Every structure is written in C-alpha cells, then in structure tokens.
C-alpha cells in the first residue's frame, strides 16, 4: 500500500498535480515528510497539507478487523486455495479438505511406520481422473532411499479404486503419470529441483513428493552447522516451488532421540541437533523430528506417524487451522485406513514426542 500512486487516491486534481510536479509520486513519498516539509516543498497552506495527508493515510491504512473476521477469512481462503484430499475423512476435515496447495507438508516418523505408504496413496490420488476425485495430473516422486514400489502402488490402486484399475490399460496409464527421480547426493538433488521447476508447468505436474529429505542431508553432513547451511538453500527453493506452482509438496522426515527438555517445546521448536534414522530405537523410545528448527519453521503442516502399544497413530502436530489431533490407523492392502474419524486432541509434550513402541508387532505393510 505504501507504493500506491497519489494520483489514484481521489485527491482533488489541483492538489494531485502539485504533488506530481514536485516528484512526490507514491504514498510513501508523501508520508515520509512532515507537514511543515510538505508546506515548504508544495508551497501550499497547512489546511491543504493536513487534508491531503489525512486522505492519503486513510487510503493506505488497512481497516481494523476483528479476530473473528480474520479467522473466517483464513478458513475461507484455505477452502478456496485448493487441496488434495487424502480420503481419510477425519484428517481431511481437520485440514479443511486435505493436503493444501502452495505450501510444504511434512510426514515424520520412525522407519517402517507408513510414511512411504502415505506417499504412494497420495501419488495415486493426484493422478486419478477429476471425475473420480483426483487431480488428473502427473506426479514427480523423488525417491531418495529407493523405497518406491510399483507393485505396492498397483496393489493400493486395485484395492482402493477397482472400478478404474481393472479397466484394460488403466493401471499402466495411472502408473505412467508418476515420474521417479533417484538423486544420490545433494548436488544431484539441486539439479533435479531446477529441472522440476520447468516441468511443473510444461508437464501438468500436480504433486511433488520428496521421500526422504532427511536421508539426503543426514547422509552428507554430520555436524549441525554444516547441515543447517546445506539445508537452508534447499528449503528456500522448495518453498518457492510450492508458491510458484500452487501444488501440494509433501516431504518425509526421519526421527532422532530426544535431547534434554525438548518434550516441553512445541513441535515446530525442536533444536537442530540430530542423529541418523538408523540409530537403534529402544522399546517405547521418545523421539523428535530430525533436521532442526529452521526446517520445522519452513513446513506449514506436520503430520507425525507413531506407534504406541502396537497401535499406529497419525498426529496432526502442526497446522495453522487445526488444534493438534491424533487419529488411530492401520495399514491394509488398500493403504492407510483411519480407525476413528474423531481425532483425539493432544496437549503439552504429547504434541512433540514421537513414540515407537511395540513396532515389531505391526503389520507387514511397512515403510
């Protein structure tokens, strides 16, 4: 608003012309001067200057809004911005429609908990025809740890959408819309990101998945300082991709052991110390997300996948539009299935802690 042109503010033409003649073009130019400075510069009286300044201030000053109005606008904007439904009713309702477009959504959890299963299902949903509730687009899947399974993808598709996948040639067509990249280093990953930016518009890409971001960074940098430095550019570029393309971007993250009093902090305030995912996990270990605080601030939605006493949970640990909620789930042949659409509200350390209890007793559909 500070750069709004004075000649477009509805001032009397005689006064607007004087401002233009003295090269005072924008509201910022005028409001940066005192009334006495303007009197001298414009060669007009105090009455004219006071009137002009009051009018310019009124035009550029945003109106007062109530907290209720701001909340209603936020919910309305979320609904209009676009979402990729997960087909998990309770989670979609909490997210006002699903995985939001234009921001980063993170999946974090211990190995074998179901992060890749979630990503495979999202890939299918993005490639489905619009009349079946999909986005009918291509998917770029960056498979850092070579966990992507075409066989499992087709299994989820045939069990979830038999009316589509049993049609002749449809399974091949759907799988053909998912492009797999497997960078082996951060430098290769950076090159992939630059190529992706061009592909997003040219190839009708509707979803970008990076599985997993932590594997790239933790595999090359051992110290926290160098890791955060390397991560910084990539985070900024990925965020710009989301904003530029207005598509959902989903990234998976690993976990590390809890340090000190981190359980007292919110889920987006974890410190930057981290260890690799392969660190042995004890029974009922309390873990936190890897990659540190700068990464946590970069993601808009954080979904935590954990297990307690043999039961898996999806926790909506960070969201601008929902309280922290936990949903029990199982992994079946058709993918992730919620056992209850009514989320359990969480408070305190439970938002941040990631449990890994009794995981060996979980089902065969892992990762």
Coordinates of C-alpha atoms in Angstrom, one line a residue:
X1 CA 0.0 0.0 0.0
X2 CA 2.9 2.4 0.6
X3 CA 3.7 2.3 -3.2
X4 CA 0.1 3.3 -4.1
X5 CA 0.2 6.2 -6.6
X6 CA -1.1 9.5 -5.2
X7 CA -2.9 10.4 -8.5
X8 CA -5.0 7.3 -8.0
X9 CA -6.2 8.2 -4.5
X10 CA -9.1 10.5 -5.4
X11 CA -7.4 13.7 -4.2
X12 CA -8.7 17.0 -5.9
X13 CA -6.9 17.3 -9.2
X14 CA -5.3 20.6 -8.3
X15 CA -3.6 19.1 -5.2
X16 CA -2.6 15.9 -7.0
X17 CA -1.0 17.9 -9.8
X18 CA 1.1 19.8 -7.3
X19 CA 2.4 16.5 -5.7
X20 CA 3.3 15.2 -9.2
X21 CA 5.1 18.4 -10.1
X22 CA 7.3 18.1 -7.0
X23 CA 8.0 14.4 -7.8
X24 CA 6.0 13.1 -4.8
X25 CA 4.5 10.2 -6.6
X26 CA 3.6 7.5 -4.0
X27 CA 2.0 7.4 -0.6
X28 CA 5.5 6.5 0.9
X29 CA 7.0 9.7 -0.7
X30 CA 4.3 11.9 1.0
X31 CA 4.2 10.2 4.4
X32 CA 8.0 10.2 4.7
X33 CA 7.8 14.0 5.1
X34 CA 6.5 16.2 7.9
X35 CA 3.6 18.5 7.3
X36 CA 5.9 21.5 7.6
X37 CA 8.3 20.0 5.0
X38 CA 5.4 19.4 2.6
X39 CA 4.1 23.0 3.1
X40 CA 7.5 24.3 2.1
X41 CA 8.0 21.8 -0.8
X42 CA 4.5 22.2 -2.2
X43 CA 4.1 25.9 -1.4
X44 CA 0.6 25.5 -0.1
X45 CA -1.1 26.2 3.2
X46 CA -1.4 24.0 6.3
X47 CA -5.1 23.4 5.6
X48 CA -4.4 21.8 2.2
X49 CA -1.4 19.8 3.5
X50 CA -3.4 18.4 6.5
X51 CA -6.3 17.5 4.3
X52 CA -4.1 15.7 1.8
X53 CA -2.1 13.8 4.4
X54 CA -5.3 12.7 6.2
X55 CA -6.8 11.5 2.9
X56 CA -3.6 9.6 1.9
X57 CA -3.3 8.0 5.3
X58 CA -6.9 6.8 5.2
X59 CA -6.5 5.3 1.7
X60 CA -3.3 3.3 2.5
X61 CA -4.0 2.4 6.1
X62 CA -5.6 -1.1 6.3
X63 CA -9.0 -1.1 8.1
X64 CA -9.3 -2.6 11.6
X65 CA -10.5 -6.2 11.7
X66 CA -11.8 -8.4 14.5
X67 CA -10.2 -11.7 15.3
X68 CA -13.4 -13.5 14.3
X69 CA -13.3 -11.9 10.8
X70 CA -9.7 -12.8 10.4
X71 CA -10.4 -16.4 11.4
X72 CA -13.4 -16.6 8.9
X73 CA -11.2 -15.2 6.1
X74 CA -8.5 -17.7 6.9
X75 CA -10.8 -20.7 6.8
X76 CA -12.4 -19.4 3.6
X77 CA -9.1 -18.8 1.9
X78 CA -8.0 -22.3 2.9
X79 CA -11.1 -23.8 1.3
X80 CA -10.6 -21.8 -1.9
X81 CA -6.9 -22.3 -2.3
X82 CA -7.2 -26.0 -3.2
X83 CA -6.4 -29.3 -1.5
X84 CA -5.5 -32.8 -2.4
X85 CA -8.0 -35.0 -0.4
X86 CA -6.3 -37.9 1.4
X87 CA -9.6 -39.9 1.5
X88 CA -9.0 -40.1 5.3
X89 CA -12.2 -38.4 6.4
X90 CA -11.2 -37.1 9.9
X91 CA -7.8 -35.8 8.7
X92 CA -9.3 -34.1 5.6
X93 CA -11.9 -32.4 7.8
X94 CA -9.2 -31.2 10.2
X95 CA -7.2 -29.8 7.2
X96 CA -10.3 -28.2 5.6
X97 CA -10.1 -30.5 2.6
X98 CA -6.8 -32.3 2.6
X99 CA -3.2 -31.6 1.8
X100 CA -3.1 -27.9 0.9
X101 CA -1.7 -26.4 -2.3
X102 CA 1.2 -24.0 -2.3
X103 CA 2.8 -25.0 1.0
X104 CA 5.1 -27.7 2.4
X105 CA 3.5 -30.7 4.2
X106 CA 5.8 -32.9 6.2
X107 CA 5.4 -36.6 7.2
X108 CA 7.7 -37.5 10.1
X109 CA 8.1 -40.8 11.9
X110 CA 10.3 -43.8 12.7
X111 CA 11.2 -46.3 9.9
X112 CA 8.5 -48.8 8.9
X113 CA 5.6 -46.7 10.3
X114 CA 3.9 -45.9 7.0
X115 CA 5.4 -42.7 5.6
X116 CA 6.0 -44.2 2.1
X117 CA 2.6 -45.9 2.2
X118 CA 1.0 -42.5 2.7
X119 CA 3.1 -41.1 -0.2
X120 CA 2.1 -43.9 -2.6
X121 CA -1.6 -43.3 -1.9
X122 CA -1.2 -39.6 -2.4
X123 CA 0.5 -40.3 -5.8
X124 CA -2.4 -42.3 -6.9
X125 CA -4.9 -39.7 -5.7
X126 CA -3.2 -36.9 -7.6
X127 CA -3.1 -38.9 -10.8
X128 CA -6.8 -40.1 -10.7
X129 CA -9.2 -38.6 -13.1
X130 CA -11.1 -35.5 -11.9
X131 CA -14.4 -37.3 -12.1
X132 CA -13.1 -39.8 -9.5
X133 CA -11.9 -37.1 -7.1
X134 CA -8.3 -36.9 -8.3
X135 CA -6.3 -34.0 -9.9
X136 CA -5.7 -35.9 -13.2
X137 CA -2.1 -34.8 -13.3
X138 CA 1.5 -36.0 -13.2
X139 CA 3.4 -36.7 -10.1
X140 CA 7.1 -36.2 -9.5
X141 CA 8.3 -38.6 -6.9
X142 CA 11.9 -38.1 -5.6
X143 CA 12.8 -41.5 -4.2
X144 CA 16.0 -40.9 -2.2
X145 CA 16.1 -44.2 -0.4
X146 CA 14.8 -46.4 -3.2
X147 CA 11.6 -47.3 -1.2
X148 CA 9.2 -46.7 -4.1
X149 CA 7.4 -49.9 -5.1
X150 CA 5.5 -50.1 -8.3
X151 CA 4.0 -53.4 -7.2
X152 CA 2.7 -51.9 -4.0
X153 CA 1.4 -48.9 -5.9
X154 CA -0.7 -51.1 -8.2
X155 CA -1.9 -53.1 -5.2
X156 CA -3.2 -50.0 -3.4
X157 CA -4.8 -48.8 -6.7
X158 CA -6.6 -52.1 -7.4
X159 CA -7.9 -52.4 -3.8
X160 CA -8.9 -48.7 -3.4
X161 CA -10.2 -48.0 -6.9
X162 CA -11.1 -51.3 -8.6
X163 CA -13.6 -49.7 -11.0
X164 CA -10.6 -47.8 -12.5
X165 CA -7.7 -50.2 -12.2
X166 CA -9.5 -53.2 -13.6
X167 CA -10.2 -51.4 -16.8
X168 CA -7.9 -52.5 -19.6
X169 CA -4.7 -50.4 -19.7
X170 CA -5.7 -48.1 -16.8
X171 CA -3.2 -49.4 -14.3
X172 CA -0.4 -48.8 -16.8
X173 CA -1.8 -45.3 -17.6
X174 CA -2.0 -44.3 -14.0
X175 CA 1.5 -45.6 -13.2
X176 CA 2.8 -43.8 -16.2
X177 CA 1.8 -40.5 -14.8
X178 CA 4.2 -40.9 -11.8
X179 CA 7.8 -39.9 -12.6
X180 CA 10.5 -41.3 -10.3
X181 CA 13.8 -39.5 -9.7
X182 CA 16.6 -41.0 -7.5
X183 CA 19.3 -38.5 -6.7
X184 CA 22.3 -39.9 -4.8
X185 CA 23.6 -36.6 -3.5
X186 CA 22.5 -33.1 -2.5
X187 CA 24.2 -31.7 -5.7
X188 CA 22.1 -34.1 -7.9
X189 CA 19.1 -33.2 -5.8
X190 CA 19.7 -29.5 -6.5
X191 CA 19.9 -30.2 -10.3
X192 CA 16.7 -32.2 -10.1
X193 CA 14.9 -29.2 -8.4
X194 CA 15.9 -26.9 -11.2
X195 CA 14.6 -29.3 -13.8
X196 CA 11.4 -29.8 -11.9
X197 CA 10.7 -26.1 -11.9
X198 CA 10.5 -26.2 -15.7
X199 CA 8.5 -29.4 -15.7
X200 CA 5.8 -28.2 -13.3
X201 CA 4.0 -26.2 -15.9
X202 CA 5.1 -28.0 -19.1
X203 CA 4.0 -31.5 -18.0
X204 CA 0.9 -30.7 -15.9
X205 CA 2.5 -31.8 -12.6
X206 CA 0.0 -31.7 -9.7
X207 CA 2.1 -33.2 -6.9
X208 CA 5.7 -33.3 -5.8
X209 CA 6.9 -35.8 -3.2
X210 CA 10.4 -35.9 -1.7
X211 CA 11.0 -39.2 0.2
X212 CA 13.1 -38.5 2.2
X213 CA 14.6 -35.1 2.7
X214 CA 16.4 -36.2 5.9
X215 CA 18.2 -39.1 4.1
X216 CA 19.8 -36.6 1.7
X217 CA 21.0 -34.1 4.3
X218 CA 22.0 -36.5 7.1
X219 CA 23.9 -38.7 4.7
X220 CA 26.3 -36.0 3.7
X221 CA 26.6 -33.7 6.8
X222 CA 27.5 -34.9 10.3
X223 CA 27.7 -31.5 12.1
X224 CA 24.7 -29.4 12.9
X225 CA 26.2 -26.2 11.5
X226 CA 27.1 -27.5 8.1
X227 CA 23.8 -29.5 7.9
X228 CA 21.7 -26.4 8.5
X229 CA 23.7 -24.4 6.0
X230 CA 23.2 -27.0 3.3
X231 CA 19.6 -27.4 4.2
X232 CA 18.9 -23.6 4.1
X233 CA 19.1 -23.1 0.3
X234 CA 17.1 -26.3 -0.5
X235 CA 14.3 -25.4 1.9
X236 CA 14.0 -21.9 0.4
X237 CA 14.0 -23.3 -3.2
X238 CA 11.4 -25.9 -2.4
X239 CA 9.1 -23.4 -0.7
X240 CA 9.4 -21.1 -3.8
X241 CA 8.4 -24.1 -5.9
X242 CA 5.3 -24.6 -3.8
X243 CA 4.4 -20.9 -4.0
X244 CA 5.2 -20.6 -7.7
X245 CA 3.4 -23.8 -8.9
X246 CA 0.5 -23.7 -6.3
X247 CA 0.7 -27.5 -6.0
X248 CA 1.0 -29.7 -2.8
X249 CA 4.5 -30.6 -1.9
X250 CA 4.9 -33.5 0.5
X251 CA 8.2 -34.3 2.2
X252 CA 9.2 -37.1 4.6
X253 CA 11.5 -36.7 7.5
X254 CA 13.2 -39.0 9.9
X255 CA 13.4 -39.0 13.7
X256 CA 16.2 -38.7 16.3
X257 CA 16.5 -39.3 20.0
X258 CA 15.1 -36.6 22.3
X259 CA 17.6 -34.3 23.9
X260 CA 17.2 -32.6 27.2
X261 CA 13.9 -30.9 27.8
X262 CA 12.8 -30.9 24.2
X263 CA 9.5 -32.5 25.2
X264 CA 8.5 -29.2 26.7
X265 CA 8.7 -27.4 23.4
X266 CA 6.1 -27.2 20.6
X267 CA 6.5 -29.5 17.6
X268 CA 7.9 -26.6 15.5
X269 CA 10.5 -25.6 18.0
X270 CA 12.8 -28.7 18.1
X271 CA 16.5 -27.9 18.3
X272 CA 18.8 -28.6 15.4
X273 CA 20.9 -31.5 16.9
X274 CA 20.1 -34.7 15.1
X275 CA 21.1 -38.3 14.5
X276 CA 20.5 -40.6 11.7
X277 CA 17.3 -42.6 11.5
X278 CA 19.3 -45.9 11.8
X279 CA 20.1 -45.2 15.4
X280 CA 18.8 -48.2 17.4
X281 CA 15.4 -47.5 18.9
X282 CA 14.6 -48.8 22.3
X283 CA 11.2 -50.1 23.4
X284 CA 8.9 -47.1 23.8
X285 CA 11.6 -44.6 22.8
X286 CA 10.7 -40.9 22.8
X287 CA 11.8 -39.4 19.6
X288 CA 11.6 -36.0 17.9
X289 CA 11.7 -34.9 14.3
X290 CA 15.1 -34.6 12.6
X291 CA 16.5 -31.6 10.6
X292 CA 16.1 -28.9 13.3
X293 CA 14.3 -25.8 14.0
X294 CA 14.8 -23.9 10.6
X295 CA 13.3 -26.9 8.8
X296 CA 10.4 -27.1 11.3
X297 CA 9.5 -23.4 10.6
X298 CA 9.6 -24.0 6.9
X299 CA 6.8 -26.6 6.8
X300 CA 3.2 -25.4 7.2
X301 CA 1.7 -28.8 8.0
X302 CA 3.4 -31.5 10.1
X303 CA 1.9 -35.0 10.2
X304 CA 3.6 -37.3 12.8
X305 CA 3.2 -41.1 12.4
X306 CA 4.0 -43.1 15.5
X307 CA 3.1 -46.3 17.3
X308 CA 2.1 -47.0 20.9
X309 CA 1.4 -50.5 22.3
X310 CA 1.2 -51.9 18.7
X311 CA -1.3 -49.2 17.5
X312 CA -0.3 -46.7 14.9
X313 CA -1.4 -43.0 15.1
X314 CA -1.3 -40.1 12.7
X315 CA -0.9 -36.9 14.7
X316 CA -1.7 -33.5 13.1
X317 CA 1.1 -31.8 15.1
X318 CA 1.3 -28.5 13.3
X319 CA -1.4 -26.7 11.4
X320 CA -2.5 -23.1 11.1
X321 CA -6.1 -24.1 11.1
X322 CA -6.5 -27.1 13.4
X323 CA -5.6 -28.0 17.0
X324 CA -3.2 -30.9 17.5
X325 CA -5.1 -34.1 16.8
X326 CA -4.3 -37.8 16.8
X327 CA -6.0 -40.4 14.7
X328 CA -5.5 -44.2 15.1
X329 CA -4.9 -46.0 11.8
X330 CA -4.0 -49.3 10.3
X331 CA -2.2 -50.1 7.0
X332 CA -4.2 -52.5 4.8
X333 CA -3.9 -53.7 1.2
X334 CA -5.6 -50.5 0.2
X335 CA -3.2 -48.3 2.1
X336 CA -3.7 -46.3 5.3
X337 CA -7.2 -46.5 6.9
X338 CA -8.3 -44.5 9.9
X339 CA -9.9 -46.5 12.7
X340 CA -11.8 -43.4 14.0
X341 CA -12.5 -40.1 12.2
X342 CA -12.9 -38.3 15.5
X343 CA -9.4 -37.0 16.4
X344 CA -8.1 -37.1 19.9
X345 CA -6.9 -33.6 21.0
X346 CA -3.3 -33.5 22.3
X347 CA -1.7 -31.2 24.7
X348 CA 1.8 -30.5 26.1
X349 CA 4.7 -32.9 25.4
X350 CA 2.5 -35.4 23.5
X351 CA 2.4 -32.9 20.6
X352 CA 6.1 -33.1 20.2
X353 CA 7.0 -36.7 21.4
X354 CA 7.1 -39.4 18.8
X355 CA 6.5 -42.9 20.2
X356 CA 8.0 -46.1 18.7
X357 CA 6.5 -48.7 21.0
X358 CA 5.8 -52.3 20.1
X359 CA 6.6 -51.7 16.4
X360 CA 7.7 -55.2 15.7
X361 CA 4.2 -56.4 16.2
X362 CA 2.8 -54.3 13.5
X363 CA 1.5 -55.5 10.1
X364 CA 3.6 -56.5 7.1
X365 CA 2.7 -53.3 5.1
X366 CA 5.7 -51.2 6.3
X367 CA 7.6 -48.1 5.4

